[in-house]
Amino acid sequence: MVLLGRRLPQDYSMVQCRSMDDFDNLDDDDFECLPGGQPHDRWMRLALDEARIAAAEDEVPVGAIVVAGGRIVGSGHNQREQLNDPTAHAEMIALTQAAATLGSWRLEGCTLYVTLEPCPMCAGAILQARVPMVVWGAADPKAGAVQSLYRLFEDARLNHRVEHVGHVLADECGRILTEFFRSKRG
């Protein structure tokens, strides 16, 4: 599948694991499919792979994946420079791919993993897509719309709420951004 100039990685579409709903009743021995024994780490590492692709393409290294039923249904990384598109954030591309894969704009039952706290645009798209869960890595003190500047996912005036878990692999997610911007300034 090709969307916005990106091909959904075939190897990612075959990633299998237990559904996130099953994690509450598991023992430590049951986490063998998850490196480090943490339920979100495996998926965040795959989002980091997307961020590394962005860095290699001289894009701001942010990556995202959408997981449904224990498999990746959408993935993306920043492509604003390549596409000359201000909306080509990793989350937007991953959400678009997931909707195409699932045949619905409603991404109920999905979890979005993203290496950087979503901005207001992406948080709005996540809300519109009815994504029930977002897992994010590094905080974004300049544009974060989940916890840092705004709390859009918890705004009672909106008709949808999004559960979220932040700071997953935050050091690694932040380091790739820091290194990228350091290389630009140096």
PDB file of C-alpha atoms in Angstrom:
ATOM      1  CA  MET A   1       0.000   0.000   0.000  1.00  0.00           C
ATOM      2  CA  VAL A   2       1.328   3.464  -0.869  1.00  0.00           C
ATOM      3  CA  LEU A   3       0.023   6.639   0.735  1.00  0.00           C
ATOM      4  CA  LEU A   4       1.599  10.083   0.660  1.00  0.00           C
ATOM      5  CA  GLY A   5       4.577   8.662  -1.157  1.00  0.00           C
ATOM      6  CA  ARG A   6       5.206   6.024   1.539  1.00  0.00           C
ATOM      7  CA  ARG A   7       4.889   2.288   1.355  1.00  0.00           C
ATOM      8  CA  LEU A   8       3.512   0.548   4.447  1.00  0.00           C
ATOM      9  CA  PRO A   9       6.406  -1.694   5.507  1.00  0.00           C
ATOM     10  CA  GLN A  10       5.421  -5.251   4.761  1.00  0.00           C
ATOM     11  CA  ASP A  11       7.466  -6.624   7.652  1.00  0.00           C
ATOM     12  CA  TYR A  12       5.618  -4.341  10.112  1.00  0.00           C
ATOM     13  CA  SER A  13       2.246  -5.615   8.928  1.00  0.00           C
ATOM     14  CA  MET A  14       3.231  -9.059  10.168  1.00  0.00           C
ATOM     15  CA  VAL A  15       4.280  -7.962  13.684  1.00  0.00           C
ATOM     16  CA  GLN A  16       2.129  -9.979  16.030  1.00  0.00           C
ATOM     17  CA  CYS A  17       1.646  -9.753  19.768  1.00  0.00           C
ATOM     18  CA  ARG A  18      -1.155 -10.046  22.275  1.00  0.00           C
ATOM     19  CA  SER A  19      -3.813  -7.372  22.218  1.00  0.00           C
ATOM     20  CA  MET A  20      -3.220  -4.558  24.718  1.00  0.00           C
ATOM     21  CA  ASP A  21      -6.434  -5.582  26.518  1.00  0.00           C
ATOM     22  CA  ASP A  22      -4.754  -8.839  27.551  1.00  0.00           C
ATOM     23  CA  PHE A  23      -1.844  -7.226  29.411  1.00  0.00           C
ATOM     24  CA  ASP A  24      -3.716  -6.769  32.711  1.00  0.00           C
ATOM     25  CA  ASN A  25      -3.793 -10.521  33.383  1.00  0.00           C
ATOM     26  CA  LEU A  26      -0.256 -11.494  32.371  1.00  0.00           C
ATOM     27  CA  ASP A  27       2.662 -12.646  34.484  1.00  0.00           C
ATOM     28  CA  ASP A  28       6.229 -11.443  33.880  1.00  0.00           C
ATOM     29  CA  ASP A  29       6.922 -14.683  31.971  1.00  0.00           C
ATOM     30  CA  ASP A  30       4.200 -13.794  29.482  1.00  0.00           C
ATOM     31  CA  PHE A  31       6.116 -10.788  28.131  1.00  0.00           C
ATOM     32  CA  GLU A  32       8.570 -12.775  26.018  1.00  0.00           C
ATOM     33  CA  CYS A  33       7.195 -11.161  22.846  1.00  0.00           C
ATOM     34  CA  LEU A  34       7.983  -7.754  24.281  1.00  0.00           C
ATOM     35  CA  PRO A  35      11.637  -6.724  24.653  1.00  0.00           C
ATOM     36  CA  GLY A  36      12.319  -5.471  28.165  1.00  0.00           C
ATOM     37  CA  GLY A  37       9.052  -6.868  29.479  1.00  0.00           C
ATOM     38  CA  GLN A  38       7.225  -3.557  28.986  1.00  0.00           C
ATOM     39  CA  PRO A  39       3.959  -3.674  27.048  1.00  0.00           C
ATOM     40  CA  HIS A  40       4.554  -0.419  25.131  1.00  0.00           C
ATOM     41  CA  ASP A  41       8.307  -0.657  24.494  1.00  0.00           C
ATOM     42  CA  ARG A  42       8.138  -2.989  21.486  1.00  0.00           C
ATOM     43  CA  TRP A  43       5.735  -0.783  19.607  1.00  0.00           C
ATOM     44  CA  MET A  44       7.564   2.417  20.548  1.00  0.00           C
ATOM     45  CA  ARG A  45      10.799   0.913  19.229  1.00  0.00           C
ATOM     46  CA  LEU A  46       9.054   0.403  15.891  1.00  0.00           C
ATOM     47  CA  ALA A  47       7.930   4.035  15.957  1.00  0.00           C
ATOM     48  CA  LEU A  48      11.580   4.939  16.639  1.00  0.00           C
ATOM     49  CA  ASP A  49      12.513   2.990  13.495  1.00  0.00           C
ATOM     50  CA  GLU A  50      10.219   5.337  11.569  1.00  0.00           C
ATOM     51  CA  ALA A  51      11.869   8.333  13.258  1.00  0.00           C
ATOM     52  CA  ARG A  52      15.279   7.066  12.115  1.00  0.00           C
ATOM     53  CA  ILE A  53      13.968   6.871   8.542  1.00  0.00           C
ATOM     54  CA  ALA A  54      12.879  10.514   8.855  1.00  0.00           C
ATOM     55  CA  ALA A  55      16.346  11.524  10.099  1.00  0.00           C
ATOM     56  CA  ALA A  56      17.980   9.693   7.188  1.00  0.00           C
ATOM     57  CA  GLU A  57      15.715  11.671   4.834  1.00  0.00           C
ATOM     58  CA  ASP A  58      16.716  14.933   6.568  1.00  0.00           C
ATOM     59  CA  GLU A  59      13.273  15.315   8.121  1.00  0.00           C
ATOM     60  CA  VAL A  60      12.614  16.070  11.791  1.00  0.00           C
ATOM     61  CA  PRO A  61      12.894  12.565  13.292  1.00  0.00           C
ATOM     62  CA  VAL A  62       9.422  11.773  14.561  1.00  0.00           C
ATOM     63  CA  GLY A  63       7.858   8.389  13.894  1.00  0.00           C
ATOM     64  CA  ALA A  64       4.439   6.886  14.513  1.00  0.00           C
ATOM     65  CA  ILE A  65       2.659   3.577  14.170  1.00  0.00           C
ATOM     66  CA  VAL A  66      -0.957   2.536  14.645  1.00  0.00           C
ATOM     67  CA  VAL A  67      -1.607  -0.881  16.171  1.00  0.00           C
ATOM     68  CA  ALA A  68      -4.907  -2.774  15.956  1.00  0.00           C
ATOM     69  CA  GLY A  69      -5.482  -6.351  17.002  1.00  0.00           C
ATOM     70  CA  GLY A  70      -1.805  -6.902  17.747  1.00  0.00           C
ATOM     71  CA  ARG A  71      -0.533  -5.796  14.314  1.00  0.00           C
ATOM     72  CA  ILE A  72       0.594  -2.577  12.716  1.00  0.00           C
ATOM     73  CA  VAL A  73      -2.055  -1.123  10.409  1.00  0.00           C
ATOM     74  CA  GLY A  74      -0.379   2.228   9.734  1.00  0.00           C
ATOM     75  CA  SER A  75       3.055   3.784  10.019  1.00  0.00           C
ATOM     76  CA  GLY A  76       4.643   7.079   9.162  1.00  0.00           C
ATOM     77  CA  HIS A  77       7.357   9.576   9.794  1.00  0.00           C
ATOM     78  CA  ASN A  78       7.623  13.295   9.235  1.00  0.00           C
ATOM     79  CA  GLN A  79       7.647  14.177   5.530  1.00  0.00           C
ATOM     80  CA  ARG A  80       6.956  17.922   5.556  1.00  0.00           C
ATOM     81  CA  GLU A  81      10.085  18.828   3.604  1.00  0.00           C
ATOM     82  CA  GLN A  82       9.768  16.060   1.012  1.00  0.00           C
ATOM     83  CA  LEU A  83       6.104  16.697   0.331  1.00  0.00           C
ATOM     84  CA  ASN A  84       6.099  20.463   0.928  1.00  0.00           C
ATOM     85  CA  ASP A  85       3.104  19.765   3.128  1.00  0.00           C
ATOM     86  CA  PRO A  86       2.737  21.370   6.570  1.00  0.00           C
ATOM     87  CA  THR A  87       0.346  18.589   7.608  1.00  0.00           C
ATOM     88  CA  ALA A  88       2.723  15.710   6.790  1.00  0.00           C
ATOM     89  CA  HIS A  89       3.478  14.881  10.413  1.00  0.00           C
ATOM     90  CA  ALA A  90       4.205  11.285  11.379  1.00  0.00           C
ATOM     91  CA  GLU A  91       0.879  10.913  13.179  1.00  0.00           C
ATOM     92  CA  MET A  92      -1.147  12.234  10.250  1.00  0.00           C
ATOM     93  CA  ILE A  93       0.485   9.823   7.817  1.00  0.00           C
ATOM     94  CA  ALA A  94       0.104   6.853  10.185  1.00  0.00           C
ATOM     95  CA  LEU A  95      -3.564   7.700  10.844  1.00  0.00           C
ATOM     96  CA  THR A  96      -4.262   8.010   7.106  1.00  0.00           C
ATOM     97  CA  GLN A  97      -2.642   4.630   6.432  1.00  0.00           C
ATOM     98  CA  ALA A  98      -4.528   2.989   9.301  1.00  0.00           C
ATOM     99  CA  ALA A  99      -7.861   4.341   8.052  1.00  0.00           C
ATOM    100  CA  ALA A 100      -7.124   3.051   4.556  1.00  0.00           C
ATOM    101  CA  THR A 101      -6.011  -0.339   5.877  1.00  0.00           C
ATOM    102  CA  LEU A 102      -9.089  -0.725   8.092  1.00  0.00           C
ATOM    103  CA  GLY A 103     -11.524   0.824   5.616  1.00  0.00           C
ATOM    104  CA  SER A 104     -12.862   3.329   8.139  1.00  0.00           C
ATOM    105  CA  TRP A 105     -11.980   6.781   9.433  1.00  0.00           C
ATOM    106  CA  ARG A 106     -13.062   5.610  12.888  1.00  0.00           C
ATOM    107  CA  LEU A 107      -9.960   4.071  14.418  1.00  0.00           C
ATOM    108  CA  GLU A 108     -11.728   2.653  17.447  1.00  0.00           C
ATOM    109  CA  GLY A 109      -9.785  -0.242  18.920  1.00  0.00           C
ATOM    110  CA  CYS A 110      -6.448   1.193  17.754  1.00  0.00           C
ATOM    111  CA  THR A 111      -3.462   2.477  19.680  1.00  0.00           C
ATOM    112  CA  LEU A 112      -1.215   5.171  18.240  1.00  0.00           C
ATOM    113  CA  TYR A 113       2.464   5.104  19.228  1.00  0.00           C
ATOM    114  CA  VAL A 114       4.414   8.292  18.500  1.00  0.00           C
ATOM    115  CA  THR A 115       7.927   9.292  19.501  1.00  0.00           C
ATOM    116  CA  LEU A 116       7.000  12.911  20.332  1.00  0.00           C
ATOM    117  CA  GLU A 117       4.008  14.293  22.210  1.00  0.00           C
ATOM    118  CA  PRO A 118       1.424  15.240  19.556  1.00  0.00           C
ATOM    119  CA  CYS A 119       0.975  18.881  18.512  1.00  0.00           C
ATOM    120  CA  PRO A 120      -2.471  20.547  18.421  1.00  0.00           C
ATOM    121  CA  MET A 121      -3.045  19.571  14.767  1.00  0.00           C
ATOM    122  CA  CYS A 122      -2.216  15.912  15.362  1.00  0.00           C
ATOM    123  CA  ALA A 123      -4.109  15.779  18.667  1.00  0.00           C
ATOM    124  CA  GLY A 124      -7.141  17.139  16.834  1.00  0.00           C
ATOM    125  CA  ALA A 125      -6.833  14.483  14.141  1.00  0.00           C
ATOM    126  CA  ILE A 126      -6.474  11.785  16.800  1.00  0.00           C
ATOM    127  CA  LEU A 127      -9.658  13.019  18.464  1.00  0.00           C
ATOM    128  CA  GLN A 128     -11.495  13.167  15.125  1.00  0.00           C
ATOM    129  CA  ALA A 129     -10.387   9.610  14.285  1.00  0.00           C
ATOM    130  CA  ARG A 130     -11.748   8.369  17.627  1.00  0.00           C
ATOM    131  CA  VAL A 131      -8.419   6.764  18.558  1.00  0.00           C
ATOM    132  CA  PRO A 132      -8.948   5.521  22.125  1.00  0.00           C
ATOM    133  CA  MET A 133      -5.295   5.295  23.214  1.00  0.00           C
ATOM    134  CA  VAL A 134      -2.083   7.204  22.446  1.00  0.00           C
ATOM    135  CA  VAL A 135       1.363   6.267  23.734  1.00  0.00           C
ATOM    136  CA  TRP A 136       3.987   8.972  23.274  1.00  0.00           C
ATOM    137  CA  GLY A 137       7.695   9.232  23.967  1.00  0.00           C
ATOM    138  CA  ALA A 138       9.369  12.599  24.493  1.00  0.00           C
ATOM    139  CA  ALA A 139       7.471  15.590  25.840  1.00  0.00           C
ATOM    140  CA  ASP A 140       7.218  18.635  23.563  1.00  0.00           C
ATOM    141  CA  PRO A 141       7.404  21.776  25.723  1.00  0.00           C
ATOM    142  CA  LYS A 142       6.992  24.045  22.672  1.00  0.00           C
ATOM    143  CA  ALA A 143       4.008  22.417  20.944  1.00  0.00           C
ATOM    144  CA  GLY A 144       2.733  19.484  23.034  1.00  0.00           C
ATOM    145  CA  ALA A 145      -1.059  19.305  23.102  1.00  0.00           C
ATOM    146  CA  VAL A 146      -1.459  16.243  25.344  1.00  0.00           C
ATOM    147  CA  GLN A 147       0.284  17.355  28.526  1.00  0.00           C
ATOM    148  CA  SER A 148       2.938  20.053  28.033  1.00  0.00           C
ATOM    149  CA  LEU A 149       1.038  23.103  26.708  1.00  0.00           C
ATOM    150  CA  TYR A 150      -2.519  21.848  26.318  1.00  0.00           C
ATOM    151  CA  ARG A 151      -4.515  18.845  27.483  1.00  0.00           C
ATOM    152  CA  LEU A 152      -6.772  18.322  24.488  1.00  0.00           C
ATOM    153  CA  PHE A 153      -7.335  14.636  25.204  1.00  0.00           C
ATOM    154  CA  GLU A 154      -8.907  15.523  28.552  1.00  0.00           C
ATOM    155  CA  ASP A 155     -10.978  18.535  27.478  1.00  0.00           C
ATOM    156  CA  ALA A 156     -14.533  17.954  28.742  1.00  0.00           C
ATOM    157  CA  ARG A 157     -15.921  20.280  26.052  1.00  0.00           C
ATOM    158  CA  LEU A 158     -15.018  17.761  23.348  1.00  0.00           C
ATOM    159  CA  ASN A 159     -17.160  14.727  22.541  1.00  0.00           C
ATOM    160  CA  HIS A 160     -14.313  12.192  22.669  1.00  0.00           C
ATOM    161  CA  ARG A 161     -11.606  11.418  25.219  1.00  0.00           C
ATOM    162  CA  VAL A 162      -8.297   9.742  24.541  1.00  0.00           C
ATOM    163  CA  GLU A 163      -6.392   7.765  27.123  1.00  0.00           C
ATOM    164  CA  HIS A 164      -2.683   8.393  26.959  1.00  0.00           C
ATOM    165  CA  VAL A 165       0.586   7.159  28.376  1.00  0.00           C
ATOM    166  CA  GLY A 166       3.560   9.465  28.086  1.00  0.00           C
ATOM    167  CA  HIS A 167       7.311   9.337  28.473  1.00  0.00           C
ATOM    168  CA  VAL A 168       7.664   5.794  27.073  1.00  0.00           C
ATOM    169  CA  LEU A 169      11.312   5.419  26.035  1.00  0.00           C
ATOM    170  CA  ALA A 170      11.437   9.201  26.484  1.00  0.00           C
ATOM    171  CA  ASP A 171      15.236   9.377  26.684  1.00  0.00           C
ATOM    172  CA  GLU A 172      15.714   7.510  23.420  1.00  0.00           C
ATOM    173  CA  CYS A 173      12.908   9.435  21.706  1.00  0.00           C
ATOM    174  CA  GLY A 174      14.326  12.746  22.885  1.00  0.00           C
ATOM    175  CA  ARG A 175      17.917  11.848  22.040  1.00  0.00           C
ATOM    176  CA  ILE A 176      17.192  11.294  18.338  1.00  0.00           C
ATOM    177  CA  LEU A 177      15.620  14.768  18.160  1.00  0.00           C
ATOM    178  CA  THR A 178      18.458  16.395  20.102  1.00  0.00           C
ATOM    179  CA  GLU A 179      21.088  14.794  17.875  1.00  0.00           C
ATOM    180  CA  PHE A 180      19.229  15.839  14.742  1.00  0.00           C
ATOM    181  CA  PHE A 181      18.956  19.491  15.757  1.00  0.00           C
ATOM    182  CA  ARG A 182      22.536  19.544  17.080  1.00  0.00           C
ATOM    183  CA  SER A 183      23.760  18.387  13.660  1.00  0.00           C
ATOM    184  CA  LYS A 184      21.741  21.165  11.986  1.00  0.00           C
ATOM    185  CA  ARG A 185      23.267  23.851  14.213  1.00  0.00           C
ATOM    186  CA  GLY A 186      26.818  22.456  14.119  1.00  0.00           C
TER     187      GLY A 186
END
